[in-house]
């Protein structure tokens, strides 16, 4: 493991047997796993390059049990790593050798479907796709749809603020969450938000969504559901250059057209996806755009004509329009399966997640090609073109000495490039351990300290998911110190309480 994690607390490890026994009293039956062989499935999340067995795995199935486990760990100074389905692509659920891995896999019930208020109340272990399936009979669906939606849990989506192919028009998870029940490290249970779109006071939902398990453990979520659009059709447009495809994306948005989804793949990704899914992708193009337009039928027909005109003006090489729902889904099937498809052509790969301004797309792809030559590693690019969220897949072989290190350095350079061009380190996968040490490339020491102060307000001892997000950990007492220079306080005119 090249990612450095906090040193295990030997005093806690020395008490492991008694800790396991205490946890069994809180979560009886098969709710506690402590043998190395049985804990092996929990040693990593979707970033399998980083592995670490937890001290113990606890699988509660009620909010009260979660509360008791956290309260016990808080009282005894034991670290806790929350985990959903384990599909995270940033190492956010990587366990700690001296910590409890708190799995929410048993929280898999949909508690309420409220069509009148267009809301679903669900437990965090329910998969993303299951929510849409539960309301499909009434013509509704849940908009955020990450590619892993068949497996990823809604609780993990909230923790990472997941997106998906439809996030351009319908927003990320944060735009589709109305409320949640969260358990603090102290064991206190809070209810935030509800079925109404607006609540008074601080935007606590905005803080919780994307907090990567650092602030609390989510045990219930209220999501917004939407009516399915009357019509949805997809265009598949090929280009002889990535630059032309990027120009097409920019012109579509500039024309005031907001597609339901707009995705791009480069040539390596196109070939991998076509060999895997057989979606009918053109193999003689350098870039492929999949553009979905939805809404009333008349509006969709008009938008298709406008997008066709824009694509022709950008020098399209191929253009195909779906003529049936089956064909539309087939267009998307290749894109949705791009990650496993690339896994068939390389022993290993790192999936990066950076975001750039749309106008800089050609520039960053040129830079990625240059870095590929520099490091001698292949790369396939799959990304949400509409909002500039890149997912370069760096191809390597972990069995070859040094290739893992080269892949990590390659990925770090891509993310630095995103920041340099006015973007950010992550779009939807979170920071976790993967991007943790790159945070100073984007934030100043003052910025990072302020972020840690927010964590201190929820978790003063720093026991929830430590070692993630922040490259340098500070004790909350340190962050609260007042600096005195020359016997004088800074800004002495500001009242202090």
Coordinates of C-alpha atoms in Angstrom, one line a residue:
X1 CA 0.0 0.0 0.0
X2 CA 1.5 3.3 -1.1
X3 CA -1.2 5.3 0.7
X4 CA -0.1 6.1 4.3
X5 CA -2.8 5.5 7.0
X6 CA -2.8 6.6 10.7
X7 CA -0.7 4.4 12.9
X8 CA -2.8 1.8 14.7
X9 CA -3.4 2.5 18.4
X10 CA -1.7 -0.4 20.1
X11 CA -3.7 0.2 23.3
X12 CA -6.9 -0.3 21.4
X13 CA -5.6 -3.5 19.7
X14 CA -4.6 -4.9 23.1
X15 CA -8.2 -4.7 24.1
X16 CA -9.5 -6.3 20.9
X17 CA -11.0 -9.4 22.6
X18 CA -13.0 -7.4 25.1
X19 CA -14.1 -4.9 22.5
X20 CA -15.4 -7.7 20.3
X21 CA -17.3 -9.2 23.3
X22 CA -18.9 -5.9 24.1
X23 CA -20.0 -5.3 20.5
X24 CA -21.6 -8.8 20.4
X25 CA -23.8 -7.8 23.3
X26 CA -24.9 -4.7 21.4
X27 CA -25.4 -6.6 18.0
X28 CA -26.1 -10.2 18.9
X29 CA -26.2 -13.2 16.6
X30 CA -24.3 -12.9 13.3
X31 CA -23.9 -9.1 13.7
X32 CA -20.2 -9.2 14.6
X33 CA -17.4 -10.7 12.4
X34 CA -13.9 -11.0 13.9
X35 CA -12.1 -13.8 12.0
X36 CA -9.6 -12.7 9.4
X37 CA -11.0 -15.0 6.7
X38 CA -14.6 -13.7 7.2
X39 CA -13.4 -10.1 7.3
X40 CA -11.6 -10.5 4.0
X41 CA -14.5 -9.2 1.8
X42 CA -14.3 -5.9 3.8
X43 CA -10.6 -5.2 3.3
X44 CA -11.1 -2.7 0.5
X45 CA -13.8 -0.9 -1.4
X46 CA -13.9 -0.4 -5.2
X47 CA -10.3 0.8 -5.1
X48 CA -8.8 -2.7 -4.6
X49 CA -5.3 -1.4 -4.9
X50 CA -5.5 -0.4 -1.3
X51 CA -6.3 -3.1 1.2
X52 CA -6.4 -3.3 5.0
X53 CA -8.3 -5.7 7.3
X54 CA -10.4 -4.0 9.9
X55 CA -10.1 -4.8 13.6
X56 CA -13.7 -6.1 13.6
X57 CA -16.8 -5.8 11.4
X58 CA -20.2 -4.9 12.9
X59 CA -23.4 -5.3 11.0
X60 CA -26.3 -3.6 12.8
X61 CA -29.8 -3.7 11.5
X62 CA -31.5 -0.9 13.5
X63 CA -30.8 2.7 14.2
X64 CA -30.7 2.0 17.9
X65 CA -27.9 -0.6 17.4
X66 CA -26.0 2.0 15.3
X67 CA -26.4 4.5 18.1
X68 CA -25.2 2.1 20.8
X69 CA -22.2 1.0 18.7
X70 CA -21.1 4.6 18.1
X71 CA -21.7 5.6 21.7
X72 CA -19.6 2.7 22.9
X73 CA -16.8 3.5 20.5
X74 CA -17.0 7.2 21.5
X75 CA -16.7 6.4 25.2
X76 CA -13.7 4.0 24.6
X77 CA -11.8 6.0 21.9
X78 CA -12.3 3.5 19.1
X79 CA -12.3 4.6 15.5
X80 CA -15.2 3.7 13.2
X81 CA -15.3 3.5 9.4
X82 CA -18.9 3.5 7.9
X83 CA -19.4 1.3 4.8
X84 CA -22.3 0.9 2.4
X85 CA -22.0 -1.5 -0.6
X86 CA -18.3 -1.0 -0.9
X87 CA -18.4 0.4 -4.5
X88 CA -16.6 3.6 -3.6
X89 CA -13.9 4.5 -6.1
X90 CA -11.8 6.7 -3.8
X91 CA -10.9 4.4 -1.0
X92 CA -13.4 6.1 1.3
X93 CA -14.5 2.9 2.9
X94 CA -10.9 1.5 3.5
X95 CA -10.9 0.0 7.0
X96 CA -8.5 0.7 9.8
X97 CA -6.4 -1.9 11.5
X98 CA -7.5 -0.5 14.9
X99 CA -11.1 0.4 13.9
X100 CA -14.6 -0.9 13.7
X101 CA -15.9 -1.3 10.2
X102 CA -19.6 -0.4 10.5
X103 CA -21.5 -2.1 7.6
X104 CA -25.0 -0.8 6.7
X105 CA -25.8 -3.7 4.4
X106 CA -28.7 -4.9 6.5
X107 CA -30.5 -1.5 6.1
X108 CA -32.2 -2.5 2.9
X109 CA -35.9 -1.7 3.3
X110 CA -37.9 1.0 1.6
X111 CA -39.9 2.4 4.5
X112 CA -42.4 4.6 2.7
X113 CA -43.4 5.6 -0.9
X114 CA -45.3 8.9 -0.9
X115 CA -46.5 9.7 -4.4
X116 CA -48.5 12.7 -3.2
X117 CA -45.3 14.4 -2.0
X118 CA -43.1 12.7 -4.6
X119 CA -40.8 11.3 -2.0
X120 CA -39.4 7.9 -1.0
X121 CA -38.2 7.2 2.6
X122 CA -35.5 4.5 2.4
X123 CA -32.8 2.9 4.4
X124 CA -29.2 3.5 3.3
X125 CA -28.5 -0.1 2.1
X126 CA -31.2 0.0 -0.6
X127 CA -29.5 0.1 -4.0
X128 CA -29.9 3.1 -6.2
X129 CA -31.7 1.2 -9.0
X130 CA -34.1 -0.4 -6.5
X131 CA -35.7 3.0 -5.7
X132 CA -36.6 3.6 -9.4
X133 CA -37.9 0.0 -9.7
X134 CA -40.1 0.5 -6.7
X135 CA -41.9 3.5 -8.1
X136 CA -41.8 2.6 -11.9
X137 CA -45.3 1.2 -11.9
X138 CA -46.7 4.7 -11.2
X139 CA -44.5 6.4 -13.8
X140 CA -41.9 7.8 -11.4
X141 CA -38.1 7.3 -11.1
X142 CA -35.1 8.5 -9.0
X143 CA -32.9 10.7 -11.3
X144 CA -29.3 10.3 -10.1
X145 CA -28.0 7.1 -11.8
X146 CA -24.3 6.3 -11.3
X147 CA -23.0 3.5 -13.6
X148 CA -22.8 1.2 -10.6
X149 CA -26.5 1.8 -9.8
X150 CA -27.4 -1.9 -9.9
X151 CA -25.0 -2.4 -6.9
X152 CA -24.2 0.9 -5.1
X153 CA -26.3 1.9 -2.1
X154 CA -28.2 5.1 -1.7
X155 CA -26.4 5.7 1.6
X156 CA -23.1 5.6 -0.2
X157 CA -24.5 7.9 -2.9
X158 CA -25.3 10.5 -0.2
X159 CA -21.8 10.1 1.3
X160 CA -20.0 10.7 -2.0
X161 CA -22.6 13.0 -3.6
X162 CA -22.9 10.6 -6.6
X163 CA -24.0 11.7 -10.0
X164 CA -24.5 9.7 -13.2
X165 CA -25.4 10.3 -16.8
X166 CA -28.5 12.3 -16.0
X167 CA -26.9 14.7 -13.5
X168 CA -26.4 17.4 -16.1
X169 CA -30.2 18.1 -16.3
X170 CA -31.5 16.7 -13.0
X171 CA -28.6 17.3 -10.6
X172 CA -26.4 15.3 -8.4
X173 CA -27.5 13.4 -5.2
X174 CA -27.5 16.7 -3.3
X175 CA -30.1 18.1 -5.6
X176 CA -32.4 15.1 -5.0
X177 CA -32.2 14.5 -1.3
X178 CA -34.8 16.0 1.0
X179 CA -33.9 14.7 4.4
X180 CA -32.1 12.1 6.4
X181 CA -31.6 10.5 9.8
X182 CA -28.0 10.6 11.0
X183 CA -26.3 9.2 14.1
X184 CA -23.4 11.2 15.5
X185 CA -20.3 9.7 16.9
X186 CA -21.7 10.4 20.4
X187 CA -24.7 8.1 19.6
X188 CA -27.1 11.1 19.3
X189 CA -29.7 10.6 16.6
X190 CA -30.6 13.6 14.5
X191 CA -33.3 14.1 11.9
X192 CA -32.5 16.7 9.2
X193 CA -34.9 18.0 6.6
X194 CA -38.0 16.0 5.6
X195 CA -40.4 15.8 2.6
X196 CA -40.6 19.5 2.0
X197 CA -38.3 21.1 -0.5
X198 CA -37.3 24.0 1.8
X199 CA -36.3 24.0 5.5
X200 CA -35.3 26.9 7.7
X201 CA -31.9 27.4 9.3
X202 CA -28.5 26.1 8.1
X203 CA -28.2 23.9 5.1
X204 CA -27.3 20.8 7.0
X205 CA -28.3 18.5 4.2
X206 CA -25.8 20.2 2.0
X207 CA -23.1 19.5 4.6
X208 CA -24.0 15.9 5.2
X209 CA -24.3 15.1 1.4
X210 CA -20.7 14.4 0.2
X211 CA -19.2 14.3 3.7
X212 CA -17.7 10.8 3.1
X213 CA -18.7 9.4 6.5
X214 CA -16.6 12.0 8.4
X215 CA -19.6 13.6 10.2
X216 CA -22.1 10.8 11.1
X217 CA -23.7 7.6 10.0
X218 CA -26.8 7.9 7.9
X219 CA -29.6 5.4 8.8
X220 CA -32.5 6.8 6.8
X221 CA -32.9 9.0 3.7
X222 CA -35.8 10.8 2.1
X223 CA -35.3 11.2 -1.7
X224 CA -37.2 13.2 -4.3
X225 CA -38.7 11.2 -7.1
X226 CA -39.7 12.6 -10.5
X227 CA -42.2 11.8 -13.2
X228 CA -40.8 9.9 -16.1
X229 CA -40.5 12.2 -19.1
X230 CA -43.1 11.7 -21.8
X231 CA -40.4 11.0 -24.5
X232 CA -36.7 10.2 -24.3
X233 CA -34.5 9.6 -27.4
X234 CA -30.8 9.3 -27.7
X235 CA -28.3 10.4 -30.4
X236 CA -25.0 8.6 -31.0
X237 CA -22.6 10.9 -32.7
X238 CA -19.1 10.0 -33.8
X239 CA -16.2 12.4 -34.5
X240 CA -12.8 12.0 -36.1
X241 CA -11.2 14.1 -33.3
X242 CA -11.8 14.5 -29.6
X243 CA -11.5 18.3 -30.1
X244 CA -14.5 18.3 -32.5
X245 CA -16.5 16.3 -30.0
X246 CA -15.6 18.8 -27.2
X247 CA -16.6 21.7 -29.5
X248 CA -20.0 20.0 -30.1
X249 CA -20.6 19.7 -26.4
X250 CA -19.8 23.4 -25.9
X251 CA -22.1 24.5 -28.7
X252 CA -25.0 22.4 -27.5
X253 CA -24.8 24.0 -24.0
X254 CA -24.2 27.5 -25.5
X255 CA -27.4 27.1 -27.6
X256 CA -29.4 26.7 -24.3
X257 CA -30.1 23.0 -24.8
X258 CA -29.7 21.0 -21.6
X259 CA -29.8 17.3 -22.6
X260 CA -31.0 14.7 -20.1
X261 CA -27.6 13.2 -20.5
X262 CA -24.5 13.9 -22.5
X263 CA -21.6 11.5 -22.3
X264 CA -18.3 11.1 -24.2
X265 CA -15.9 8.2 -24.8
X266 CA -12.6 8.1 -26.6
X267 CA -11.4 5.4 -29.0
X268 CA -10.0 2.9 -26.5
X269 CA -13.2 3.1 -24.4
X270 CA -15.4 2.8 -27.5
X271 CA -13.6 -0.3 -28.6
X272 CA -13.7 -1.9 -25.1
X273 CA -17.4 -1.1 -24.6
X274 CA -18.4 -2.4 -28.1
X275 CA -16.5 -5.7 -27.6
X276 CA -18.3 -6.1 -24.3
X277 CA -21.9 -5.0 -25.0
X278 CA -22.2 -5.0 -28.8
X279 CA -24.2 -1.7 -28.8
X280 CA -23.3 -0.9 -32.4
X281 CA -20.8 1.8 -31.7
X282 CA -18.7 3.0 -34.6
X283 CA -15.1 1.8 -34.4
X284 CA -13.5 4.2 -36.9
X285 CA -14.0 7.4 -34.8
X286 CA -11.8 9.0 -32.2
X287 CA -14.6 10.1 -29.9
X288 CA -18.3 9.2 -29.4
X289 CA -21.0 11.4 -27.9
X290 CA -24.2 10.0 -26.5
X291 CA -26.8 12.7 -26.2
X292 CA -30.2 12.1 -24.6
X293 CA -33.1 14.5 -25.1
X294 CA -36.2 14.2 -23.1
X295 CA -39.5 15.9 -22.5
X296 CA -42.8 16.3 -24.5
X297 CA -42.6 14.5 -27.9
X298 CA -42.9 17.7 -29.9
X299 CA -40.1 19.4 -27.9
X300 CA -37.8 16.4 -28.3
X301 CA -38.3 16.3 -32.1
X302 CA -37.3 19.9 -32.3
X303 CA -34.3 19.5 -30.1
X304 CA -33.1 16.5 -32.1
X305 CA -33.1 18.7 -35.2
X306 CA -31.2 21.5 -33.5
X307 CA -28.6 19.0 -32.1
X308 CA -28.2 17.4 -35.5
X309 CA -27.4 20.8 -37.0
X310 CA -24.9 21.6 -34.4
X311 CA -23.2 18.2 -34.8
X312 CA -22.9 18.6 -38.6
X313 CA -21.4 22.1 -38.0
X314 CA -18.7 20.4 -35.8
X315 CA -17.8 17.9 -38.5
X316 CA -19.6 14.8 -37.3
X317 CA -18.4 11.5 -38.8
X318 CA -21.4 9.4 -37.9
X319 CA -24.9 10.1 -36.4
X320 CA -27.5 7.6 -35.3
X321 CA -30.8 8.4 -33.6
X322 CA -32.7 5.9 -31.4
X323 CA -36.0 4.8 -32.9
X324 CA -37.2 2.7 -30.0
X325 CA -36.8 2.5 -26.2
X326 CA -34.8 -0.7 -26.6
X327 CA -32.4 1.0 -28.9
X328 CA -32.0 4.0 -26.6
X329 CA -31.2 1.7 -23.7
X330 CA -28.7 -0.2 -25.9
X331 CA -26.9 3.1 -26.7
X332 CA -26.5 3.7 -22.9
X333 CA -25.6 0.0 -22.2
X334 CA -22.1 0.4 -23.6
X335 CA -21.5 3.6 -21.6
X336 CA -22.9 2.2 -18.4
X337 CA -20.7 -0.9 -18.8
X338 CA -17.5 1.0 -19.8
X339 CA -15.7 0.4 -16.5
X340 CA -16.1 -3.4 -16.5
X341 CA -15.5 -3.4 -20.3
X342 CA -12.1 -1.8 -19.8
X343 CA -11.4 -4.3 -17.1
X344 CA -11.4 -7.0 -19.8
X345 CA -8.5 -5.3 -21.7
X346 CA -6.2 -4.6 -18.8
X347 CA -5.2 -6.6 -15.7
X348 CA -5.7 -3.5 -13.5
X349 CA -6.8 0.1 -13.9
X350 CA -7.2 3.2 -11.8
X351 CA -10.4 5.2 -12.3
X352 CA -9.8 8.9 -11.8
X353 CA -12.4 11.5 -11.2
X354 CA -11.6 15.1 -11.9
X355 CA -13.8 18.0 -13.1
X356 CA -12.9 20.8 -15.5
X357 CA -14.6 23.7 -17.2
X358 CA -16.2 22.3 -20.4
X359 CA -14.3 24.8 -22.6
X360 CA -11.0 23.2 -21.4
X361 CA -11.9 19.7 -22.5
X362 CA -9.7 19.4 -25.6
X363 CA -6.8 20.9 -23.7
X364 CA -7.0 18.4 -20.8
X365 CA -7.4 15.4 -23.1
X366 CA -4.3 16.5 -25.0
X367 CA -2.5 16.7 -21.7
X368 CA -3.7 13.3 -20.7
X369 CA -2.3 11.9 -24.0
X370 CA 1.1 13.5 -23.3
X371 CA 1.1 12.0 -19.7
X372 CA 0.3 8.6 -21.1
X373 CA 3.4 8.8 -23.3
X374 CA 5.5 10.1 -20.4
X375 CA 4.5 7.2 -18.0
X376 CA 4.3 4.5 -20.7
X377 CA 0.8 3.5 -19.6
X378 CA -2.4 3.4 -21.6
X379 CA -5.5 5.3 -20.8
X380 CA -9.2 5.1 -21.8
X381 CA -11.4 8.2 -21.2
X382 CA -15.0 8.0 -20.2
X383 CA -16.7 11.1 -18.9
X384 CA -19.8 13.2 -18.2
X385 CA -19.2 15.6 -21.0
X386 CA -22.0 18.0 -20.1
X387 CA -20.6 19.0 -16.7
X388 CA -16.9 18.4 -17.4
X389 CA -16.6 15.4 -15.0
X390 CA -13.7 13.3 -16.4
X391 CA -13.1 9.6 -15.6
X392 CA -9.7 8.6 -17.2
X393 CA -9.1 4.9 -16.7
X394 CA -5.3 4.4 -16.3
X395 CA -4.3 0.9 -17.5
X396 CA -1.5 -1.0 -15.7
X397 CA -0.4 -4.4 -14.4
X398 CA 0.1 -4.6 -10.7
X399 CA 2.2 -7.7 -11.2
X400 CA 4.9 -5.7 -12.9
X401 CA 7.2 -3.9 -10.5
X402 CA 6.8 -0.2 -10.4
X403 CA 3.7 0.0 -12.6
X404 CA 1.3 0.7 -9.6
X405 CA 3.5 3.6 -8.5
X406 CA 3.6 4.9 -12.1
X407 CA -0.2 4.7 -12.4
X408 CA -0.6 6.6 -9.1
X409 CA 1.8 9.3 -10.3
X410 CA 0.0 9.5 -13.6
X411 CA -3.4 9.9 -11.9
X412 CA -2.1 12.6 -9.6
X413 CA -0.8 14.6 -12.5
X414 CA -4.2 14.4 -14.2
X415 CA -5.9 15.7 -11.1
X416 CA -3.3 18.5 -10.8
X417 CA -4.0 19.4 -14.4
X418 CA -7.7 19.6 -13.7
X419 CA -7.1 22.1 -10.8
X420 CA -4.6 24.1 -12.9
X421 CA -7.2 24.5 -15.7
X422 CA -9.8 25.9 -13.2
X423 CA -11.4 22.6 -12.2
X424 CA -11.6 20.5 -9.0
X425 CA -10.1 17.3 -7.7
X426 CA -13.4 15.3 -7.7
X427 CA -16.7 15.4 -9.4
X428 CA -18.6 12.5 -7.7
X429 CA -16.2 9.8 -6.4
X430 CA -15.1 11.8 -3.3
X431 CA -11.6 12.4 -1.9
X432 CA -11.2 9.4 0.3
X433 CA -7.6 8.2 0.5
X434 CA -7.0 8.4 -3.2
X435 CA -7.0 12.2 -3.5
X436 CA -6.3 13.1 0.1
X437 CA -2.7 14.0 -0.3
X438 CA -3.6 16.2 -3.3
X439 CA -5.9 18.5 -1.3
X440 CA -3.2 21.1 -0.7
X441 CA -3.0 21.5 -4.5
X442 CA -6.5 22.9 -4.4
X443 CA -6.9 24.3 -0.9
X444 CA -4.7 26.5 1.3
X445 CA -3.8 25.5 4.8
X446 CA -6.4 28.0 6.1
X447 CA -9.1 26.4 3.9
X448 CA -8.2 22.9 5.1
X449 CA -8.2 24.0 8.8
X450 CA -11.6 25.6 8.4
X451 CA -13.0 22.3 6.9
X452 CA -11.5 20.4 9.8
X453 CA -13.2 22.8 12.2
X454 CA -16.5 21.8 10.7
X455 CA -15.7 18.1 11.3
X456 CA -14.8 18.9 14.9
X457 CA -18.3 20.3 15.4
X458 CA -19.7 16.8 14.6
X459 CA -16.9 14.6 15.8
X460 CA -14.6 16.3 18.3
X461 CA -12.4 13.3 18.9
X462 CA -11.8 12.6 15.2
X463 CA -13.0 9.0 15.5
X464 CA -15.2 8.8 12.3
X465 CA -13.3 7.7 9.2
X466 CA -10.0 9.2 10.2
X467 CA -7.2 9.2 7.6
X468 CA -9.6 10.2 4.8
X469 CA -9.9 13.6 3.0
X470 CA -7.5 15.6 5.1
X471 CA -3.8 15.1 4.4
X472 CA -2.8 16.4 7.8
X473 CA -4.9 15.7 10.9
X474 CA -5.2 18.2 13.7
X475 CA -6.7 17.9 17.1
X476 CA -9.7 20.0 17.5
X477 CA -8.1 21.9 20.4
X478 CA -5.3 22.9 18.0
X479 CA -7.7 24.3 15.5
X480 CA -9.4 26.4 18.2
X481 CA -6.2 28.1 19.4
X482 CA -6.0 31.9 19.1
X483 CA -2.7 33.1 17.7
X484 CA -1.0 35.9 19.7
X485 CA 1.9 37.8 18.1
X486 CA 3.9 40.5 19.9
X487 CA 1.5 40.4 22.8
X488 CA -1.4 41.4 20.6
X489 CA -4.4 39.5 19.2
X490 CA -5.0 39.7 15.4
X491 CA -8.0 41.9 14.6
X492 CA -8.5 43.2 18.2
X493 CA -11.6 45.1 17.3
X494 CA -13.6 41.8 16.6
X495 CA -15.7 40.8 19.6
X496 CA -14.7 37.4 21.1
X497 CA -17.0 35.2 23.1

